[in-house]
């Protein structure tokens, strides 16, 4: 992403976004093993890799044989994808293109839309004829970088060029948080916070590379609000809600008035009483991380 950002800043303001159709499903085993054999002489290791490729996929207890492709999610697949696509890298370098690639995601940066369409056509032809792979035309495009996503990121243009989290990645994050907090009704809050903390720390370690900390702060606030809703539902009755708020340090009058409210959980989650009792410090003390802060 940082390299792509440099290319765009240098004036390469158009992106050739290539999507290889079912890449991990279509890799030719014989062609792949031929490439590996050029680098590795140990026949035992070659036999082991071939067995990995031919192991098949188990679905519903039945194993389907593999005649092409590498197992998606398998630990060897990213490495093997680099062996297959090394020839593509060398070709792009030979032509002097500015490009970034991660596994089967590849973006080439050019100065104009016309140049982008020319590159798209010639590189697609190279991929299909030389690598025997197929480019997904529906998902590939020549466009401005801010209109595309790469590895869950995109770019925004203003006074300065910034890395931002792609909308789909934000939607996936919110969907996962909703799933966890909805389940909180039937499990302990400690278990919910533990699951959220694990997910949020991993997510932050990846998407913390963005250059929009205000988005990370806003998401953290939204997660806390979801948790206040979940706790409000857990307490269920006005009596339990009043007692819980008082136990959390809320004054009796404010606790009583809040507990007696007929507003729904989402609206109540912004109430002063819940922000006092279930403060940011409260969630920090129970292990909930901030997406905007590392450590």
Short mmCIF file of C-alpha atoms in Angstrom, two decimals:
data_model
loop_
_atom_site.label_atom_id
_atom_site.label_comp_id
_atom_site.label_asym_id
_atom_site.label_seq_id
_atom_site.Cartn_x
_atom_site.Cartn_y
_atom_site.Cartn_z
CA UNK A 1 0.00 0.00 0.00
CA UNK A 2 2.85 2.37 0.82
CA UNK A 3 4.50 1.57 -2.53
CA UNK A 4 1.23 2.13 -4.39
CA UNK A 5 0.86 5.44 -2.57
CA UNK A 6 4.30 6.50 -3.82
CA UNK A 7 3.42 5.68 -7.42
CA UNK A 8 0.21 7.71 -7.23
CA UNK A 9 2.06 10.65 -5.66
CA UNK A 10 4.53 10.51 -8.57
CA UNK A 11 1.69 11.13 -11.02
CA UNK A 12 0.61 7.59 -11.90
CA UNK A 13 -3.02 8.39 -11.23
CA UNK A 14 -4.71 5.50 -13.02
CA UNK A 15 -4.89 1.93 -11.76
CA UNK A 16 -5.06 -1.30 -13.77
CA UNK A 17 -6.72 -3.59 -11.23
CA UNK A 18 -6.28 -7.24 -12.26
CA UNK A 19 -8.36 -9.99 -10.72
CA UNK A 20 -7.33 -13.57 -11.55
CA UNK A 21 -10.43 -15.75 -11.79
CA UNK A 22 -10.43 -18.55 -9.20
CA UNK A 23 -6.64 -18.36 -9.13
CA UNK A 24 -6.06 -20.83 -6.29
CA UNK A 25 -8.52 -23.23 -7.95
CA UNK A 26 -6.96 -23.14 -11.42
CA UNK A 27 -3.18 -23.40 -10.96
CA UNK A 28 -1.85 -26.16 -13.22
CA UNK A 29 -0.06 -28.77 -11.09
CA UNK A 30 2.41 -29.92 -13.74
CA UNK A 31 3.39 -26.37 -14.65
CA UNK A 32 3.78 -25.49 -10.98
CA UNK A 33 5.87 -28.57 -10.18
CA UNK A 34 8.09 -27.77 -13.18
CA UNK A 35 8.80 -24.33 -11.71
CA UNK A 36 9.50 -25.75 -8.27
CA UNK A 37 11.85 -28.41 -9.71
CA UNK A 38 13.99 -25.63 -11.22
CA UNK A 39 14.71 -24.37 -7.69
CA UNK A 40 14.61 -27.54 -5.59
CA UNK A 41 16.60 -30.74 -6.22
CA UNK A 42 15.42 -32.74 -3.21
CA UNK A 43 13.05 -35.32 -4.73
CA UNK A 44 11.55 -36.16 -1.34
CA UNK A 45 10.45 -32.55 -0.91
CA UNK A 46 9.08 -32.42 -4.45
CA UNK A 47 7.09 -35.58 -3.75
CA UNK A 48 5.72 -34.05 -0.54
CA UNK A 49 4.59 -30.86 -2.34
CA UNK A 50 2.95 -32.93 -5.07
CA UNK A 51 1.10 -34.91 -2.36
CA UNK A 52 -0.04 -31.62 -0.80
CA UNK A 53 -1.44 -30.50 -4.15
CA UNK A 54 -3.17 -33.83 -4.81
CA UNK A 55 -4.55 -34.27 -1.28
CA UNK A 56 -8.05 -33.20 -2.33
CA UNK A 57 -10.73 -31.26 -0.47
CA UNK A 58 -13.07 -32.70 2.13
CA UNK A 59 -16.68 -31.47 2.04
CA UNK A 60 -19.41 -33.05 4.16
CA UNK A 61 -17.12 -35.96 4.98
CA UNK A 62 -16.34 -36.76 1.33
CA UNK A 63 -12.93 -36.16 -0.26
CA UNK A 64 -12.88 -34.74 -3.80
CA UNK A 65 -9.60 -35.29 -5.68
CA UNK A 66 -7.56 -32.26 -6.78
CA UNK A 67 -6.41 -32.21 -10.39
CA UNK A 68 -5.60 -28.49 -10.43
CA UNK A 69 -5.34 -25.61 -7.99
CA UNK A 70 -3.82 -25.21 -4.54
CA UNK A 71 -5.83 -25.49 -1.29
CA UNK A 72 -7.27 -22.09 -0.33
CA UNK A 73 -6.09 -21.19 3.16
CA UNK A 74 -3.35 -23.83 3.00
CA UNK A 75 0.00 -22.68 4.46
CA UNK A 76 1.88 -23.42 1.21
CA UNK A 77 -0.58 -21.72 -1.16
CA UNK A 78 0.71 -18.10 -0.86
CA UNK A 79 4.28 -19.26 -1.44
CA UNK A 80 3.26 -21.41 -4.41
CA UNK A 81 1.27 -18.48 -5.85
CA UNK A 82 4.45 -16.42 -5.86
CA UNK A 83 6.25 -19.15 -7.81
CA UNK A 84 3.45 -19.19 -10.39
CA UNK A 85 3.25 -15.41 -10.69
CA UNK A 86 6.99 -14.73 -10.57
CA UNK A 87 6.96 -14.76 -14.37
CA UNK A 88 4.29 -12.04 -14.32
CA UNK A 89 6.44 -9.90 -12.00
CA UNK A 90 9.46 -10.31 -14.28
CA UNK A 91 7.40 -9.37 -17.34
CA UNK A 92 6.02 -6.25 -15.63
CA UNK A 93 9.54 -5.27 -14.57
CA UNK A 94 10.85 -5.87 -18.10
CA UNK A 95 8.20 -3.51 -19.47
CA UNK A 96 9.06 -0.87 -16.86
CA UNK A 97 5.64 -0.83 -15.19
CA UNK A 98 4.95 0.51 -11.70
CA UNK A 99 3.05 -2.28 -9.96
CA UNK A 100 2.28 -3.92 -6.64
CA UNK A 101 1.26 -7.53 -6.13
CA UNK A 102 0.25 -9.63 -3.13
CA UNK A 103 -0.56 -13.27 -3.94
CA UNK A 104 -3.16 -13.06 -6.73
CA UNK A 105 -3.98 -9.35 -6.22
CA UNK A 106 -2.12 -7.14 -8.68
CA UNK A 107 -2.41 -3.41 -9.42
CA UNK A 108 -0.44 -1.59 -12.14
CA UNK A 109 -0.20 2.21 -12.00
CA UNK A 110 -0.10 4.30 -15.20
CA UNK A 111 -0.44 7.97 -16.11
CA UNK A 112 -3.62 7.90 -18.21
CA UNK A 113 -6.78 5.92 -18.80
CA UNK A 114 -5.72 5.26 -22.39
CA UNK A 115 -2.41 3.77 -21.22
CA UNK A 116 -4.30 1.73 -18.64
CA UNK A 117 -6.58 0.16 -21.23
CA UNK A 118 -3.60 -0.68 -23.43
CA UNK A 119 -1.77 -2.30 -20.47
CA UNK A 120 -4.90 -4.19 -19.40
CA UNK A 121 -5.26 -5.71 -22.86
CA UNK A 122 -1.61 -6.73 -23.28
CA UNK A 123 -1.13 -8.09 -19.74
CA UNK A 124 -4.41 -10.02 -19.92
CA UNK A 125 -3.17 -11.63 -23.11
CA UNK A 126 0.17 -12.50 -21.43
CA UNK A 127 -1.57 -14.05 -18.40
CA UNK A 128 -3.89 -16.16 -20.52
CA UNK A 129 -1.36 -17.30 -23.13
CA UNK A 130 1.82 -17.70 -21.07
CA UNK A 131 0.53 -18.48 -17.58
CA UNK A 132 -2.60 -20.35 -18.71
CA UNK A 133 -4.67 -18.40 -16.17
CA UNK A 134 -7.89 -16.45 -16.69
CA UNK A 135 -8.51 -12.78 -15.85
CA UNK A 136 -11.93 -12.08 -14.37
CA UNK A 137 -13.14 -9.29 -16.64
CA UNK A 138 -16.14 -8.48 -14.44
CA UNK A 139 -13.93 -7.75 -11.42
CA UNK A 140 -10.95 -6.22 -13.25
CA UNK A 141 -10.98 -2.58 -14.28
CA UNK A 142 -9.04 0.51 -15.29
CA UNK A 143 -10.03 3.23 -12.84
CA UNK A 144 -8.84 5.91 -10.47
CA UNK A 145 -7.17 4.38 -7.38
CA UNK A 146 -9.78 5.85 -5.02
CA UNK A 147 -12.46 3.90 -6.91
CA UNK A 148 -10.77 0.54 -6.27
CA UNK A 149 -9.73 -1.41 -3.20
CA UNK A 150 -6.50 -3.32 -2.64
CA UNK A 151 -5.97 -5.68 0.30
CA UNK A 152 -8.87 -4.04 2.15
CA UNK A 153 -7.55 -0.49 1.63
CA UNK A 154 -8.19 2.36 -0.77
CA UNK A 155 -7.06 5.98 -1.14
CA UNK A 156 -8.66 9.37 -0.63
CA UNK A 157 -7.52 12.59 -2.23
CA UNK A 158 -7.61 15.96 -0.50
CA UNK A 159 -4.86 18.31 0.58
CA UNK A 160 -2.79 15.11 0.74
CA UNK A 161 -3.07 11.53 -0.47
CA UNK A 162 -4.10 9.16 2.35
CA UNK A 163 -4.51 5.43 2.83
CA UNK A 164 -8.05 4.64 3.98
CA UNK A 165 -9.94 1.49 4.92
CA UNK A 166 -12.13 0.29 2.06
CA UNK A 167 -15.91 0.48 2.67
CA UNK A 168 -16.37 -3.29 2.34
CA UNK A 169 -13.75 -3.90 5.03
CA UNK A 170 -15.60 -1.51 7.36
CA UNK A 171 -18.88 -3.29 6.61
CA UNK A 172 -17.31 -6.68 7.44
CA UNK A 173 -15.99 -5.30 10.73
CA UNK A 174 -19.40 -3.97 11.76
CA UNK A 175 -21.13 -7.18 10.71
CA UNK A 176 -18.77 -9.22 12.92
CA UNK A 177 -19.24 -6.88 15.91
CA UNK A 178 -23.03 -7.08 15.52
CA UNK A 179 -22.86 -10.89 15.50
CA UNK A 180 -20.82 -10.99 18.71
CA UNK A 181 -22.87 -8.39 20.59
CA UNK A 182 -26.18 -10.01 19.58
CA UNK A 183 -24.97 -13.27 21.09
CA UNK A 184 -24.11 -11.42 24.31
CA UNK A 185 -27.70 -11.88 25.45
CA UNK A 186 -27.03 -15.55 26.17
CA UNK A 187 -23.39 -15.46 27.32
CA UNK A 188 -21.42 -13.66 30.01
CA UNK A 189 -20.14 -10.17 29.30
CA UNK A 190 -16.62 -11.38 30.17
CA UNK A 191 -16.76 -13.95 27.35
CA UNK A 192 -18.13 -11.35 24.93
CA UNK A 193 -15.41 -8.84 25.80
CA UNK A 194 -12.73 -11.52 25.43
CA UNK A 195 -13.98 -12.47 21.95
CA UNK A 196 -14.23 -8.83 20.89
CA UNK A 197 -10.75 -8.03 22.21
CA UNK A 198 -9.16 -10.86 20.20
CA UNK A 199 -10.88 -9.78 17.01
CA UNK A 200 -10.25 -6.05 17.50
CA UNK A 201 -6.54 -6.46 18.27
CA UNK A 202 -6.02 -8.53 15.10
CA UNK A 203 -8.09 -6.09 13.04
CA UNK A 204 -6.17 -3.10 14.47
CA UNK A 205 -2.80 -4.71 13.75
CA UNK A 206 -3.79 -4.92 10.09
CA UNK A 207 -5.98 -1.88 9.42
CA UNK A 208 -4.12 0.39 11.84
CA UNK A 209 -1.90 1.05 8.80
CA UNK A 210 -4.57 3.46 7.53
CA UNK A 211 -3.99 7.21 7.79
CA UNK A 212 -7.43 8.13 9.14
CA UNK A 213 -7.26 7.68 12.93
CA UNK A 214 -10.61 9.47 13.31
CA UNK A 215 -12.28 6.49 11.60
CA UNK A 216 -10.65 4.11 14.10
CA UNK A 217 -11.79 6.29 17.02
CA UNK A 218 -15.34 6.42 15.65
CA UNK A 219 -15.44 2.63 15.26
CA UNK A 220 -14.23 2.16 18.85
CA UNK A 221 -17.00 4.45 20.11
CA UNK A 222 -19.53 2.49 18.06
CA UNK A 223 -18.34 -0.82 19.58
CA UNK A 224 -18.73 0.61 23.11
CA UNK A 225 -22.25 1.75 22.26
CA UNK A 226 -23.10 -1.76 21.04
CA UNK A 227 -21.85 -3.12 24.36
CA UNK A 228 -23.91 -0.63 26.39
CA UNK A 229 -26.94 -1.84 24.41
CA UNK A 230 -26.06 -5.46 25.11
CA UNK A 231 -25.70 -4.88 28.85
CA UNK A 232 -28.94 -2.89 28.97
CA UNK A 233 -30.73 -5.87 27.41
CA UNK A 234 -29.04 -8.30 29.81
CA UNK A 235 -30.33 -6.37 32.84
CA UNK A 236 -33.87 -6.70 31.40
CA UNK A 237 -36.07 -5.27 34.21
CA UNK A 238 -36.23 -1.73 35.55
CA UNK A 239 -35.29 -2.95 39.04
CA UNK A 240 -32.17 -4.76 37.84
CA UNK A 241 -31.18 -1.85 35.63
CA UNK A 242 -31.46 0.61 38.51
CA UNK A 243 -29.44 -1.65 40.81
CA UNK A 244 -26.75 -2.23 38.17
CA UNK A 245 -26.36 1.47 37.45
CA UNK A 246 -26.06 2.34 41.13
CA UNK A 247 -23.47 -0.43 41.58
CA UNK A 248 -21.50 1.17 38.73
CA UNK A 249 -21.41 4.54 40.50
CA UNK A 250 -24.44 6.29 39.00
CA UNK A 251 -26.45 8.50 41.38
CA UNK A 252 -29.76 6.98 42.64
CA UNK A 253 -32.02 9.63 41.06
CA UNK A 254 -30.35 9.44 37.64
CA UNK A 255 -30.28 5.62 37.86
CA UNK A 256 -34.00 5.51 38.72
CA UNK A 257 -34.99 7.91 35.92
CA UNK A 258 -32.90 6.03 33.35
CA UNK A 259 -34.20 2.60 34.43
CA UNK A 260 -37.78 3.85 34.19
CA UNK A 261 -37.31 5.14 30.66
CA UNK A 262 -39.38 3.59 27.86
CA UNK A 263 -36.79 4.35 25.19
CA UNK A 264 -35.22 1.45 23.30
CA UNK A 265 -31.72 0.06 24.05
CA UNK A 266 -29.98 1.84 21.16
CA UNK A 267 -31.37 5.22 22.17
CA UNK A 268 -30.75 4.57 25.88
CA UNK A 269 -27.11 3.65 25.14
CA UNK A 270 -26.41 7.37 24.69
CA UNK A 271 -27.92 8.25 28.07
CA UNK A 272 -25.71 10.06 30.56
CA UNK A 273 -26.16 7.33 33.17
CA UNK A 274 -24.74 4.63 30.88
CA UNK A 275 -21.79 6.83 29.95
CA UNK A 276 -21.05 7.34 33.64
CA UNK A 277 -21.44 3.71 34.69
CA UNK A 278 -20.15 2.11 31.50
CA UNK A 279 -17.47 4.66 30.73
CA UNK A 280 -14.57 4.27 28.31
CA UNK A 281 -12.36 3.59 31.34
CA UNK A 282 -14.74 0.82 32.44
CA UNK A 283 -14.37 -0.99 29.12
CA UNK A 284 -10.60 -0.45 29.09
CA UNK A 285 -10.37 -1.98 32.56
CA UNK A 286 -12.25 -5.03 31.26
CA UNK A 287 -9.80 -5.55 28.37
CA UNK A 288 -11.58 -3.86 25.47
CA UNK A 289 -8.87 -2.30 23.24
CA UNK A 290 -9.08 0.96 21.32
CA UNK A 291 -8.66 0.63 17.57
CA UNK A 292 -6.93 3.99 17.50
CA UNK A 293 -4.25 3.10 20.05
CA UNK A 294 -1.65 0.36 19.80
CA UNK A 295 -0.18 -1.38 22.79
#
